[in-house]
Every structure is written in structure tokens, then in C-alpha cells.
Amino acid sequence: QVQLVQSGPEVKKPGSSVKVSCKASGGTLNNYTISWVRQAPGQGLEWMGRIIPLLGIPYYAQKFQGRVTILADKSTSTAYMDLTSLRSDDTAVYYCAGDSMTGRGWFDPWGQGTLVTVSS
Amino acid sequence: EIVLTQSPGTLSLSPGERATLSCRASQSISSSYLAWFQQKPGQAPRLLIYGASTRAPGIPDRFRGSGSGTDFTLTISRLEPEDFAVYYCQQYGGSPLYTFGQGTKLEIK
């Protein structure tokens, strides 16, 4: 099974942007849709959006429309999540997670998570 | 928007006991698109159950999912020490496309 390997922790200033990567190991992203899910400290899981890497088509949760961009590079089997205009309440662990191209409806595999800290 | 409400918020039990976790949807959802995850501190969520009742590969048979429509249940028949964690239900196909319940923390009594 493909493993998803994410980039390392980030510390950002309010108002700046962050870009987190998610690379497939042991395979490609071609058979998956890749979603981004975040988890604020001590809180639950929140879905932000997804991309179909084979087609390059993103779809965003309404809450994040205009502030998040999800991309995929087929040549490197890497997905990216770019979040702009960062605020302190964007401090969270950001996970990438895979669903099938046909939309099985559940996430497996998951990346290991990337902690993004927004602080002045 | 489909809202998933999990209960109880915290469940305190002892190893060997039976745990029953509830997930209620604000509107009817397809059983095919209801999943359960386990999350331990510092780890990514782990898929336990998909399609409301199918165990993911490698998941022990003490974990059982059931339910339909708006009411779903995760039952752990005999708690092992490694089962104490936070559990989330998740649905697909509504708006937003994926939503999670707020979680149930299963703690050692």
C-alpha cells in the first residue's frame, strides 16, 4: 500500500502563507483522491478540500474557499496544500489522506501530519 | 450540511469491559459511506471500519460497526489496554463532502 510522507513542521507569522507537501512512497497518487484534513490542538478533525491528482481537479470546503489551494504534481506523485492569510486559529496539525478515485468514502492511507504554528 | 454527533463525549471503562460508541447523523446517510477511525496521541487517525460494518484489514474482530440511516454504533467487545484512544465517525457524500464527528474519548477507569 502507498504511504504518504509529509513535509516538516512550520512556524509562520500571522498574515503569511504556508505550503505543505504530501509525497507518495511505494507507489503513485494516480489511484487516489488526496484530501487535506486539519486538527487544531485538542480538537477534532476538519476536512479542507481534495484533489484528484490524475486530473488535477480540486474541490474545496466552503469554509476554506479563497484561502486554500490544493495542487498535485503527477511527475513526482506529490500533493500540496497552500493556505494563505494565516491566523492564530490556523495553528493545527495538517494531514493528507487518500480516498480512491471512485470515492470509496473513507481515508486510508494517511500522512504522518505536519504541525503548522501561527504565531507573532 | 450533514452534522455527525458522537456520544458520549468521554467514556470511562476498564480493560475487559464492553464499549458502545454512538454516532448520529443530522440526516440519513448511506451506510456505504460511514467510517470509524481510532486516533492515539501524536498519531494520525487509523481506519477501523468502513461501509458502517466492514473491518479494515488487520483490525481485530472485537471491533464491530453497525447501524443505518441516521444512527450508527461502534462496539468494542472486550477492551484491551491499547484500545483506549479517541474515536471518530466520518461520512462522505454530503456537504461538506466529508465530515467527522467531534470524537469520543475512551479512557481507562
mmCIF file of N, CA, C and O in Angstrom, chain B:
data_model
loop_
_atom_site.group_PDB
_atom_site.id
_atom_site.type_symbol
_atom_site.label_atom_id
_atom_site.label_comp_id
_atom_site.label_asym_id
_atom_site.label_seq_id
_atom_site.Cartn_x
_atom_site.Cartn_y
_atom_site.Cartn_z
ATOM 1 N N GLU B 1 -25.878 21.043 5.468
ATOM 2 C CA GLU B 1 -24.674 20.411 5.986
ATOM 3 C C GLU B 1 -25.049 19.220 6.869
ATOM 4 O O GLU B 1 -25.927 19.332 7.715
ATOM 5 N N ILE B 2 -24.369 18.107 6.637
ATOM 6 C CA ILE B 2 -24.577 16.925 7.478
ATOM 7 C C ILE B 2 -23.696 17.038 8.712
ATOM 8 O O ILE B 2 -22.474 17.171 8.601
ATOM 9 N N VAL B 3 -24.314 16.995 9.878
ATOM 10 C CA VAL B 3 -23.594 17.049 11.141
ATOM 11 C C VAL B 3 -23.635 15.666 11.784
ATOM 12 O O VAL B 3 -24.695 15.041 11.870
ATOM 13 N N LEU B 4 -22.470 15.206 12.210
ATOM 14 C CA LEU B 4 -22.367 13.949 12.946
ATOM 15 C C LEU B 4 -22.146 14.262 14.421
ATOM 16 O O LEU B 4 -21.211 14.986 14.762
ATOM 17 N N THR B 5 -22.998 13.718 15.270
ATOM 18 C CA THR B 5 -22.902 13.948 16.707
ATOM 19 C C THR B 5 -22.563 12.640 17.402
ATOM 20 O O THR B 5 -23.323 11.673 17.308
ATOM 21 N N GLN B 6 -21.421 12.613 18.074
ATOM 22 C CA GLN B 6 -20.985 11.410 18.761
ATOM 23 C C GLN B 6 -21.298 11.500 20.247
ATOM 24 O O GLN B 6 -21.229 12.568 20.853
ATOM 25 N N SER B 7 -21.645 10.359 20.806
ATOM 26 C CA SER B 7 -21.882 10.298 22.241
ATOM 27 C C SER B 7 -21.418 8.953 22.786
ATOM 28 O O SER B 7 -21.435 7.949 22.068
ATOM 29 N N PRO B 8 -20.983 8.907 24.069
ATOM 30 C CA PRO B 8 -20.757 10.093 24.899
ATOM 31 C C PRO B 8 -19.500 10.828 24.473
ATOM 32 O O PRO B 8 -18.752 10.331 23.634
ATOM 33 N N GLY B 9 -19.244 11.979 25.061
ATOM 34 C CA GLY B 9 -18.018 12.696 24.769
ATOM 35 C C GLY B 9 -16.810 11.971 25.333
ATOM 36 O O GLY B 9 -15.758 11.905 24.699
ATOM 37 N N THR B 10 -16.981 11.440 26.533
ATOM 38 C CA THR B 10 -15.941 10.653 27.192
ATOM 39 C C THR B 10 -16.582 9.407 27.774
ATOM 40 O O THR B 10 -17.684 9.478 28.330
ATOM 41 N N LEU B 11 -15.894 8.290 27.626
ATOM 42 C CA LEU B 11 -16.376 7.011 28.144
ATOM 43 C C LEU B 11 -15.269 6.408 29.005
ATOM 44 O O LEU B 11 -14.155 6.207 28.511
ATOM 45 N N SER B 12 -15.572 6.181 30.272
ATOM 46 C CA SER B 12 -14.578 5.638 31.206
ATOM 47 C C SER B 12 -14.921 4.184 31.507
ATOM 48 O O SER B 12 -15.961 3.888 32.111
ATOM 49 N N LEU B 13 -14.046 3.295 31.090
ATOM 50 C CA LEU B 13 -14.264 1.864 31.259
ATOM 51 C C LEU B 13 -12.971 1.176 31.659
ATOM 52 O O LEU B 13 -11.885 1.762 31.552
ATOM 53 N N SER B 14 -13.085 -0.070 32.068
ATOM 54 C CA SER B 14 -11.912 -0.860 32.454
ATOM 55 C C SER B 14 -11.599 -1.887 31.373
ATOM 56 O O SER B 14 -12.496 -2.306 30.622
ATOM 57 N N PRO B 15 -10.336 -2.287 31.282
ATOM 58 C CA PRO B 15 -9.994 -3.381 30.348
ATOM 59 C C PRO B 15 -10.884 -4.593 30.595
ATOM 60 O O PRO B 15 -11.185 -4.935 31.742
ATOM 61 N N GLY B 16 -11.297 -5.218 29.488
ATOM 62 C CA GLY B 16 -12.176 -6.377 29.581
ATOM 63 C C GLY B 16 -13.650 -6.040 29.451
ATOM 64 O O GLY B 16 -14.459 -6.916 29.159
ATOM 65 N N GLU B 17 -13.994 -4.764 29.679
ATOM 66 C CA GLU B 17 -15.384 -4.345 29.549
ATOM 67 C C GLU B 17 -15.742 -4.104 28.086
ATOM 68 O O GLU B 17 -14.893 -4.067 27.207
ATOM 69 N N ARG B 18 -17.045 -3.904 27.872
ATOM 70 C CA ARG B 18 -17.577 -3.657 26.539
ATOM 71 C C ARG B 18 -17.813 -2.156 26.371
ATOM 72 O O ARG B 18 -18.349 -1.505 27.257
ATOM 73 N N ALA B 19 -17.412 -1.623 25.214
ATOM 74 C CA ALA B 19 -17.615 -0.203 24.928
ATOM 75 C C ALA B 19 -18.616 -0.052 23.788
ATOM 76 O O ALA B 19 -18.527 -0.752 22.776
ATOM 77 N N THR B 20 -19.543 0.884 23.961
ATOM 78 C CA THR B 20 -20.517 1.183 22.924
ATOM 79 C C THR B 20 -20.475 2.672 22.629
ATOM 80 O O THR B 20 -20.767 3.498 23.502
ATOM 81 N N LEU B 21 -20.094 3.019 21.406
ATOM 82 C CA LEU B 21 -19.940 4.409 20.982
ATOM 83 C C LEU B 21 -20.996 4.697 19.922
ATOM 84 O O LEU B 21 -21.197 3.903 19.003
ATOM 85 N N SER B 22 -21.617 5.861 20.031
ATOM 86 C CA SER B 22 -22.718 6.222 19.139
ATOM 87 C C SER B 22 -22.330 7.361 18.208
ATOM 88 O O SER B 22 -21.576 8.270 18.600
ATOM 89 N N CYS B 23 -22.869 7.336 17.007
ATOM 90 C CA CYS B 23 -22.681 8.402 16.018
ATOM 91 C C CYS B 23 -24.037 8.636 15.360
ATOM 92 O O CYS B 23 -24.587 7.726 14.737
ATOM 93 N N ARG B 24 -24.562 9.833 15.541
ATOM 94 C CA ARG B 24 -25.873 10.156 14.985
ATOM 95 C C ARG B 24 -25.734 11.245 13.929
ATOM 96 O O ARG B 24 -25.105 12.288 14.176
ATOM 97 N N ALA B 25 -26.313 11.022 12.766
ATOM 98 C CA ALA B 25 -26.256 11.979 11.660
ATOM 99 C C ALA B 25 -27.497 12.870 11.654
ATOM 100 O O ALA B 25 -28.590 12.426 12.004
ATOM 101 N N SER B 26 -27.311 14.109 11.225
ATOM 102 C CA SER B 26 -28.416 15.075 11.201
ATOM 103 C C SER B 26 -29.418 14.774 10.087
ATOM 104 O O SER B 26 -30.540 15.273 10.098
ATOM 105 N N GLN B 27 -29.010 13.955 9.130
ATOM 106 C CA GLN B 27 -29.917 13.448 8.104
ATOM 107 C C GLN B 27 -29.424 12.086 7.664
ATOM 108 O O GLN B 27 -28.278 11.739 7.903
ATOM 109 N N SER B 28 -30.303 11.327 7.031
ATOM 110 C CA SER B 28 -29.968 9.971 6.666
ATOM 111 C C SER B 28 -28.779 9.924 5.702
ATOM 112 O O SER B 28 -28.695 10.731 4.768
ATOM 113 N N ILE B 29 -27.862 9.008 5.961
ATOM 114 C CA ILE B 29 -26.710 8.839 5.083
ATOM 115 C C ILE B 29 -26.618 7.377 4.655
ATOM 116 O O ILE B 29 -27.169 6.485 5.316
ATOM 117 N N SER B 30 -25.950 7.157 3.549
ATOM 118 C CA SER B 30 -25.759 5.803 3.063
ATOM 119 C C SER B 30 -24.787 5.056 3.966
ATOM 120 O O SER B 30 -23.722 5.578 4.314
ATOM 121 N N SER B 31 -25.146 3.838 4.327
ATOM 122 C CA SER B 31 -24.245 3.032 5.154
ATOM 123 C C SER B 31 -22.908 2.799 4.468
ATOM 124 O O SER B 31 -21.885 2.611 5.133
ATOM 125 N N SER B 32 -22.928 2.828 3.148
ATOM 126 C CA SER B 32 -21.682 2.605 2.409
ATOM 127 C C SER B 32 -20.642 3.662 2.731
ATOM 128 O O SER B 32 -19.448 3.442 2.530
ATOM 129 N N TYR B 33 -21.097 4.805 3.198
ATOM 130 C CA TYR B 33 -20.213 5.953 3.357
ATOM 131 C C TYR B 33 -20.065 6.396 4.809
ATOM 132 O O TYR B 33 -19.896 7.588 5.077
ATOM 133 N N LEU B 34 -20.092 5.440 5.725
ATOM 134 C CA LEU B 34 -19.869 5.746 7.131
ATOM 135 C C LEU B 34 -18.658 4.954 7.599
ATOM 136 O O LEU B 34 -18.600 3.731 7.435
ATOM 137 N N ALA B 35 -17.694 5.663 8.152
ATOM 138 C CA ALA B 35 -16.452 5.032 8.599
ATOM 139 C C ALA B 35 -16.151 5.419 10.047
ATOM 140 O O ALA B 35 -16.660 6.430 10.552
ATOM 141 N N TRP B 36 -15.325 4.610 10.682
ATOM 142 C CA TRP B 36 -14.853 4.871 12.042
ATOM 143 C C TRP B 36 -13.324 4.859 12.050
ATOM 144 O O TRP B 36 -12.695 4.017 11.392
ATOM 145 N N PHE B 37 -12.757 5.776 12.831
ATOM 146 C CA PHE B 37 -11.309 5.881 12.979
ATOM 147 C C PHE B 37 -10.942 5.872 14.458
ATOM 148 O O PHE B 37 -11.698 6.340 15.311
ATOM 149 N N GLN B 38 -9.754 5.386 14.726
ATOM 150 C CA GLN B 38 -9.153 5.447 16.060
ATOM 151 C C GLN B 38 -7.952 6.382 15.974
ATOM 152 O O GLN B 38 -7.165 6.301 15.020
ATOM 153 N N GLN B 39 -7.801 7.243 16.963
ATOM 154 C CA GLN B 39 -6.631 8.118 16.993
ATOM 155 C C GLN B 39 -5.996 8.111 18.377
ATOM 156 O O GLN B 39 -6.671 8.355 19.380
ATOM 157 N N LYS B 40 -4.713 7.838 18.401
ATOM 158 C CA LYS B 40 -3.930 7.900 19.642
ATOM 159 C C LYS B 40 -3.093 9.166 19.640
ATOM 160 O O LYS B 40 -2.806 9.718 18.564
ATOM 161 N N PRO B 41 -2.699 9.655 20.826
ATOM 162 C CA PRO B 41 -1.953 10.922 20.895
ATOM 163 C C PRO B 41 -0.713 10.919 20.008
ATOM 164 O O PRO B 41 0.063 9.959 20.005
ATOM 165 N N GLY B 42 -0.570 12.006 19.235
ATOM 166 C CA GLY B 42 0.601 12.153 18.390
ATOM 167 C C GLY B 42 0.586 11.321 17.122
ATOM 168 O O GLY B 42 1.589 11.289 16.405
ATOM 169 N N GLN B 43 -0.516 10.631 16.851
ATOM 170 C CA GLN B 43 -0.601 9.778 15.675
ATOM 171 C C GLN B 43 -1.712 10.241 14.744
ATOM 172 O O GLN B 43 -2.672 10.892 15.167
ATOM 173 N N ALA B 44 -1.583 9.856 13.487
ATOM 174 C CA ALA B 44 -2.667 10.081 12.534
ATOM 175 C C ALA B 44 -3.820 9.127 12.847
ATOM 176 O O ALA B 44 -3.621 8.074 13.459
ATOM 177 N N PRO B 45 -5.019 9.498 12.440
ATOM 178 C CA PRO B 45 -6.141 8.555 12.596
ATOM 179 C C PRO B 45 -5.872 7.257 11.843
ATOM 180 O O PRO B 45 -5.163 7.235 10.830
ATOM 181 N N ARG B 46 -6.474 6.196 12.359
ATOM 182 C CA ARG B 46 -6.322 4.859 11.776
ATOM 183 C C ARG B 46 -7.709 4.343 11.416
ATOM 184 O O ARG B 46 -8.610 4.356 12.263
ATOM 185 N N LEU B 47 -7.872 3.893 10.191
ATOM 186 C CA LEU B 47 -9.167 3.372 9.752
ATOM 187 C C LEU B 47 -9.476 2.059 10.465
ATOM 188 O O LEU B 47 -8.676 1.129 10.450
ATOM 189 N N LEU B 48 -10.657 2.001 11.085
ATOM 190 C CA LEU B 48 -11.115 0.777 11.744
ATOM 191 C C LEU B 48 -12.205 0.075 10.935
ATOM 192 O O LEU B 48 -12.151 -1.127 10.693
ATOM 193 N N ILE B 49 -13.224 0.848 10.586
ATOM 194 C CA ILE B 49 -14.458 0.326 9.986
ATOM 195 C C ILE B 49 -14.834 1.199 8.799
ATOM 196 O O ILE B 49 -14.758 2.435 8.893
ATOM 197 N N TYR B 50 -15.233 0.579 7.689
ATOM 198 C CA TYR B 50 -15.798 1.326 6.585
ATOM 199 C C TYR B 50 -17.090 0.664 6.136
ATOM 200 O O TYR B 50 -17.371 -0.483 6.494
ATOM 201 N N GLY B 51 -17.881 1.409 5.361
ATOM 202 C CA GLY B 51 -19.180 0.866 4.967
ATOM 203 C C GLY B 51 -20.036 0.508 6.163
ATOM 204 O O GLY B 51 -20.817 -0.447 6.105
ATOM 205 N N ALA B 52 -19.864 1.231 7.250
ATOM 206 C CA ALA B 52 -20.606 1.084 8.510
ATOM 207 C C ALA B 52 -20.274 -0.174 9.296
ATOM 208 O O ALA B 52 -20.365 -0.176 10.528
ATOM 209 N N SER B 53 -19.877 -1.272 8.609
ATOM 210 C CA SER B 53 -19.734 -2.535 9.335
ATOM 211 C C SER B 53 -18.574 -3.409 8.891
ATOM 212 O O SER B 53 -18.392 -4.502 9.448
ATOM 213 N N THR B 54 -17.788 -2.984 7.924
ATOM 214 C CA THR B 54 -16.684 -3.800 7.418
ATOM 215 C C THR B 54 -15.388 -3.395 8.107
ATOM 216 O O THR B 54 -15.005 -2.222 8.052
ATOM 217 N N ARG B 55 -14.753 -4.371 8.745
ATOM 218 C CA ARG B 55 -13.482 -4.062 9.384
ATOM 219 C C ARG B 55 -12.379 -3.881 8.347
ATOM 220 O O ARG B 55 -12.278 -4.643 7.381
ATOM 221 N N ALA B 56 -11.530 -2.871 8.567
ATOM 222 C CA ALA B 56 -10.374 -2.663 7.701
ATOM 223 C C ALA B 56 -9.380 -3.798 7.927
ATOM 224 O O ALA B 56 -9.396 -4.458 8.976
ATOM 225 N N PRO B 57 -8.510 -4.047 6.952
ATOM 226 C CA PRO B 57 -7.516 -5.117 7.118
ATOM 227 C C PRO B 57 -6.698 -4.952 8.389
ATOM 228 O O PRO B 57 -6.252 -3.846 8.715
ATOM 229 N N GLY B 58 -6.535 -6.059 9.114
ATOM 230 C CA GLY B 58 -5.719 -6.042 10.316
ATOM 231 C C GLY B 58 -6.430 -5.604 11.577
ATOM 232 O O GLY B 58 -5.825 -5.601 12.659
ATOM 233 N N ILE B 59 -7.693 -5.219 11.468
ATOM 234 C CA ILE B 59 -8.443 -4.764 12.653
ATOM 235 C C ILE B 59 -9.038 -5.986 13.363
ATOM 236 O O ILE B 59 -9.738 -6.786 12.736
ATOM 237 N N PRO B 60 -8.779 -6.109 14.678
ATOM 238 C CA PRO B 60 -9.275 -7.284 15.413
ATOM 239 C C PRO B 60 -10.800 -7.387 15.400
ATOM 240 O O PRO B 60 -11.500 -6.372 15.319
ATOM 241 N N ASP B 61 -11.289 -8.610 15.528
ATOM 242 C CA ASP B 61 -12.736 -8.806 15.426
ATOM 243 C C ASP B 61 -13.492 -8.374 16.679
ATOM 244 O O ASP B 61 -14.721 -8.463 16.710
ATOM 245 N N ARG B 62 -12.788 -7.876 17.691
ATOM 246 C CA ARG B 62 -13.512 -7.301 18.833
ATOM 247 C C ARG B 62 -14.131 -5.948 18.473
ATOM 248 O O ARG B 62 -14.980 -5.435 19.203
ATOM 249 N N PHE B 63 -13.722 -5.371 17.342
ATOM 250 C CA PHE B 63 -14.314 -4.126 16.859
ATOM 251 C C PHE B 63 -15.460 -4.470 15.903
ATOM 252 O O PHE B 63 -15.277 -5.199 14.933
ATOM 253 N N ARG B 64 -16.633 -3.916 16.176
ATOM 254 C CA ARG B 64 -17.786 -4.178 15.322
ATOM 255 C C ARG B 64 -18.555 -2.905 15.064
ATOM 256 O O ARG B 64 -18.873 -2.162 16.008
ATOM 257 N N GLY B 65 -18.852 -2.645 13.795
ATOM 258 C CA GLY B 65 -19.658 -1.489 13.435
ATOM 259 C C GLY B 65 -21.039 -1.922 12.989
ATOM 260 O O GLY B 65 -21.198 -2.983 12.383
ATOM 261 N N SER B 66 -22.026 -1.097 13.292
ATOM 262 C CA SER B 66 -23.391 -1.415 12.906
ATOM 263 C C SER B 66 -24.177 -0.127 12.738
ATOM 264 O O SER B 66 -23.701 0.966 13.079
ATOM 265 N N GLY B 67 -25.405 -0.277 12.205
ATOM 266 C CA GLY B 67 -26.297 0.865 12.091
ATOM 267 C C GLY B 67 -26.663 1.192 10.662
ATOM 268 O O GLY B 67 -26.113 0.639 9.705
ATOM 269 N N SER B 68 -27.606 2.109 10.533
ATOM 270 C CA SER B 68 -28.070 2.558 9.229
ATOM 271 C C SER B 68 -28.846 3.856 9.404
ATOM 272 O O SER B 68 -29.219 4.217 10.532
ATOM 273 N N GLY B 69 -29.093 4.521 8.263
ATOM 274 C CA GLY B 69 -29.897 5.741 8.299
ATOM 275 C C GLY B 69 -29.193 6.878 9.006
ATOM 276 O O GLY B 69 -28.279 7.487 8.455
ATOM 277 N N THR B 70 -29.619 7.162 10.234
ATOM 278 C CA THR B 70 -29.007 8.249 10.997
ATOM 279 C C THR B 70 -28.285 7.772 12.240
ATOM 280 O O THR B 70 -27.633 8.577 12.915
ATOM 281 N N ASP B 71 -28.385 6.497 12.583
ATOM 282 C CA ASP B 71 -27.814 6.003 13.834
ATOM 283 C C ASP B 71 -26.817 4.873 13.589
ATOM 284 O O ASP B 71 -27.175 3.831 13.027
ATOM 285 N N PHE B 72 -25.594 5.108 14.036
ATOM 286 C CA PHE B 72 -24.512 4.160 13.837
ATOM 287 C C PHE B 72 -23.807 3.918 15.164
ATOM 288 O O PHE B 72 -23.762 4.801 16.027
ATOM 289 N N THR B 73 -23.262 2.717 15.306
ATOM 290 C CA THR B 73 -22.631 2.319 16.562
ATOM 291 C C THR B 73 -21.324 1.600 16.298
ATOM 292 O O THR B 73 -21.229 0.791 15.370
ATOM 293 N N LEU B 74 -20.330 1.922 17.113
ATOM 294 C CA LEU B 74 -19.084 1.158 17.157
ATOM 295 C C LEU B 74 -19.050 0.451 18.505
ATOM 296 O O LEU B 74 -19.158 1.099 19.553
ATOM 297 N N THR B 75 -18.909 -0.864 18.463
ATOM 298 C CA THR B 75 -18.837 -1.666 19.684
ATOM 299 C C THR B 75 -17.475 -2.329 19.767
ATOM 300 O O THR B 75 -17.001 -2.906 18.783
ATOM 301 N N ILE B 76 -16.859 -2.216 20.930
ATOM 302 C CA ILE B 76 -15.606 -2.937 21.199
ATOM 303 C C ILE B 76 -15.945 -3.946 22.275
ATOM 304 O O ILE B 76 -16.292 -3.571 23.398
ATOM 305 N N SER B 77 -15.860 -5.226 21.943
ATOM 306 C CA SER B 77 -16.466 -6.245 22.810
ATOM 307 C C SER B 77 -15.726 -6.421 24.126
ATOM 308 O O SER B 77 -16.348 -6.524 25.178
ATOM 309 N N ARG B 78 -14.417 -6.519 24.088
ATOM 310 C CA ARG B 78 -13.617 -6.690 25.308
ATOM 311 C C ARG B 78 -12.411 -5.774 25.187
ATOM 312 O O ARG B 78 -11.495 -6.027 24.404
ATOM 313 N N LEU B 79 -12.426 -4.712 25.966
ATOM 314 C CA LEU B 79 -11.393 -3.696 25.822
ATOM 315 C C LEU B 79 -10.017 -4.220 26.192
ATOM 316 O O LEU B 79 -9.819 -4.833 27.248
ATOM 317 N N GLU B 80 -9.075 -3.946 25.299
ATOM 318 C CA GLU B 80 -7.663 -4.199 25.573
ATOM 319 C C GLU B 80 -7.013 -2.867 25.941
ATOM 320 O O GLU B 80 -7.514 -1.801 25.552
ATOM 321 N N PRO B 81 -5.881 -2.905 26.641
ATOM 322 C CA PRO B 81 -5.230 -1.636 27.041
ATOM 323 C C PRO B 81 -4.936 -0.715 25.860
ATOM 324 O O PRO B 81 -5.030 0.511 25.990
ATOM 325 N N GLU B 82 -4.639 -1.288 24.698
ATOM 326 C CA GLU B 82 -4.292 -0.460 23.526
ATOM 327 C C GLU B 82 -5.521 0.176 22.862
ATOM 328 O O GLU B 82 -5.379 0.961 21.924
ATOM 329 N N ASP B 83 -6.722 -0.148 23.322
ATOM 330 C CA ASP B 83 -7.933 0.396 22.708
ATOM 331 C C ASP B 83 -8.307 1.772 23.257
ATOM 332 O O ASP B 83 -9.196 2.435 22.717
ATOM 333 N N PHE B 84 -7.641 2.192 24.324
ATOM 334 C CA PHE B 84 -8.000 3.475 24.926
ATOM 335 C C PHE B 84 -7.406 4.591 24.070
ATOM 336 O O PHE B 84 -6.187 4.708 23.926
ATOM 337 N N ALA B 85 -8.299 5.366 23.488
ATOM 338 C CA ALA B 85 -7.943 6.335 22.447
ATOM 339 C C ALA B 85 -9.173 7.200 22.176
ATOM 340 O O ALA B 85 -10.186 7.094 22.868
ATOM 341 N N VAL B 86 -9.063 8.048 21.152
ATOM 342 C CA VAL B 86 -10.214 8.829 20.695
ATOM 343 C C VAL B 86 -10.742 8.200 19.410
ATOM 344 O O VAL B 86 -9.962 7.798 18.533
ATOM 345 N N TYR B 87 -12.060 8.123 19.298
ATOM 346 C CA TYR B 87 -12.707 7.500 18.147
ATOM 347 C C TYR B 87 -13.566 8.535 17.418
ATOM 348 O O TYR B 87 -14.308 9.295 18.046
ATOM 349 N N TYR B 88 -13.444 8.539 16.101
ATOM 350 C CA TYR B 88 -14.207 9.451 15.258
ATOM 351 C C TYR B 88 -15.031 8.670 14.242
ATOM 352 O O TYR B 88 -14.528 7.709 13.646
ATOM 353 N N CYS B 89 -16.275 9.109 14.037
ATOM 354 C CA CYS B 89 -17.019 8.634 12.875
ATOM 355 C C CYS B 89 -16.877 9.672 11.769
ATOM 356 O O CYS B 89 -16.536 10.847 12.032
ATOM 357 N N GLN B 90 -17.098 9.260 10.545
ATOM 358 C CA GLN B 90 -16.898 10.134 9.373
ATOM 359 C C GLN B 90 -17.874 9.719 8.278
ATOM 360 O O GLN B 90 -18.103 8.521 8.057
ATOM 361 N N GLN B 91 -18.436 10.704 7.594
ATOM 362 C CA GLN B 91 -19.337 10.395 6.492
ATOM 363 C C GLN B 91 -18.823 11.037 5.209
ATOM 364 O O GLN B 91 -18.038 12.002 5.232
ATOM 365 N N TYR B 92 -19.273 10.499 4.097
ATOM 366 C CA TYR B 92 -18.883 11.001 2.773
ATOM 367 C C TYR B 92 -20.144 11.199 1.932
ATOM 368 O O TYR B 92 -21.089 10.405 2.005
ATOM 369 N N GLY B 93 -20.114 12.290 1.170
ATOM 370 C CA GLY B 93 -21.157 12.463 0.164
ATOM 371 C C GLY B 93 -22.111 13.595 0.446
ATOM 372 O O GLY B 93 -22.916 13.954 -0.403
ATOM 373 N N GLY B 94 -22.019 14.164 1.635
ATOM 374 C CA GLY B 94 -22.899 15.288 1.935
ATOM 375 C C GLY B 94 -22.204 16.597 1.629
ATOM 376 O O GLY B 94 -21.342 16.686 0.755
ATOM 377 N N SER B 95 -22.550 17.611 2.386
ATOM 378 C CA SER B 95 -21.914 18.915 2.243
ATOM 379 C C SER B 95 -21.515 19.409 3.621
ATOM 380 O O SER B 95 -22.381 19.564 4.473
ATOM 381 N N PRO B 96 -20.249 19.618 3.892
ATOM 382 C CA PRO B 96 -19.092 19.350 3.033
ATOM 383 C C PRO B 96 -19.007 17.890 2.593
ATOM 384 O O PRO B 96 -19.685 17.048 3.168
ATOM 385 N N LEU B 97 -18.130 17.636 1.622
ATOM 386 C CA LEU B 97 -18.054 16.301 1.041
ATOM 387 C C LEU B 97 -17.752 15.222 2.093
ATOM 388 O O LEU B 97 -18.307 14.129 2.057
ATOM 389 N N TYR B 98 -16.857 15.550 3.023
ATOM 390 C CA TYR B 98 -16.521 14.660 4.133
ATOM 391 C C TYR B 98 -16.744 15.439 5.430
ATOM 392 O O TYR B 98 -16.323 16.589 5.547
ATOM 393 N N THR B 99 -17.382 14.804 6.411
ATOM 394 C CA THR B 99 -17.468 15.410 7.736
ATOM 395 C C THR B 99 -17.164 14.349 8.793
ATOM 396 O O THR B 99 -17.388 13.156 8.578
ATOM 397 N N PHE B 100 -16.665 14.849 9.919
ATOM 398 C CA PHE B 100 -16.316 13.989 11.042
ATOM 399 C C PHE B 100 -17.193 14.350 12.237
ATOM 400 O O PHE B 100 -17.597 15.516 12.404
ATOM 401 N N GLY B 101 -17.434 13.353 13.079
ATOM 402 C CA GLY B 101 -17.996 13.639 14.382
ATOM 403 C C GLY B 101 -16.945 14.313 15.251
ATOM 404 O O GLY B 101 -15.767 14.377 14.883
ATOM 405 N N GLN B 102 -17.365 14.797 16.402
ATOM 406 C CA GLN B 102 -16.445 15.538 17.266
ATOM 407 C C GLN B 102 -15.562 14.620 18.091
ATOM 408 O O GLN B 102 -14.635 15.085 18.769
ATOM 409 N N GLY B 103 -15.837 13.327 18.054
ATOM 410 C CA GLY B 103 -14.987 12.356 18.736
ATOM 411 C C GLY B 103 -15.527 11.882 20.073
ATOM 412 O O GLY B 103 -16.231 12.621 20.769
ATOM 413 N N THR B 104 -15.200 10.655 20.422
ATOM 414 C CA THR B 104 -15.450 10.090 21.756
ATOM 415 C C THR B 104 -14.116 9.648 22.322
ATOM 416 O O THR B 104 -13.393 8.878 21.681
ATOM 417 N N LYS B 105 -13.792 10.167 23.504
ATOM 418 C CA LYS B 105 -12.563 9.752 24.167
ATOM 419 C C LYS B 105 -12.859 8.549 25.053
ATOM 420 O O LYS B 105 -13.703 8.621 25.953
ATOM 421 N N LEU B 106 -12.181 7.462 24.790
ATOM 422 C CA LEU B 106 -12.326 6.249 25.588
ATOM 423 C C LEU B 106 -11.146 6.190 26.549
ATOM 424 O O LEU B 106 -9.992 6.069 26.115
ATOM 425 N N GLU B 107 -11.437 6.358 27.840
ATOM 426 C CA GLU B 107 -10.363 6.425 28.824
ATOM 427 C C GLU B 107 -10.468 5.290 29.826
ATOM 428 O O GLU B 107 -11.555 4.720 30.056
ATOM 429 N N ILE B 108 -9.327 4.984 30.425
ATOM 430 C CA ILE B 108 -9.269 3.908 31.420
ATOM 431 C C ILE B 108 -9.883 4.399 32.733
ATOM 432 O O ILE B 108 -9.523 5.458 33.249
ATOM 433 N N LYS B 109 -10.791 3.584 33.258
ATOM 434 C CA LYS B 109 -11.449 3.923 34.527
ATOM 435 C C LYS B 109 -10.536 3.570 35.702
ATOM 436 O O LYS B 109 -9.948 2.472 35.717
#
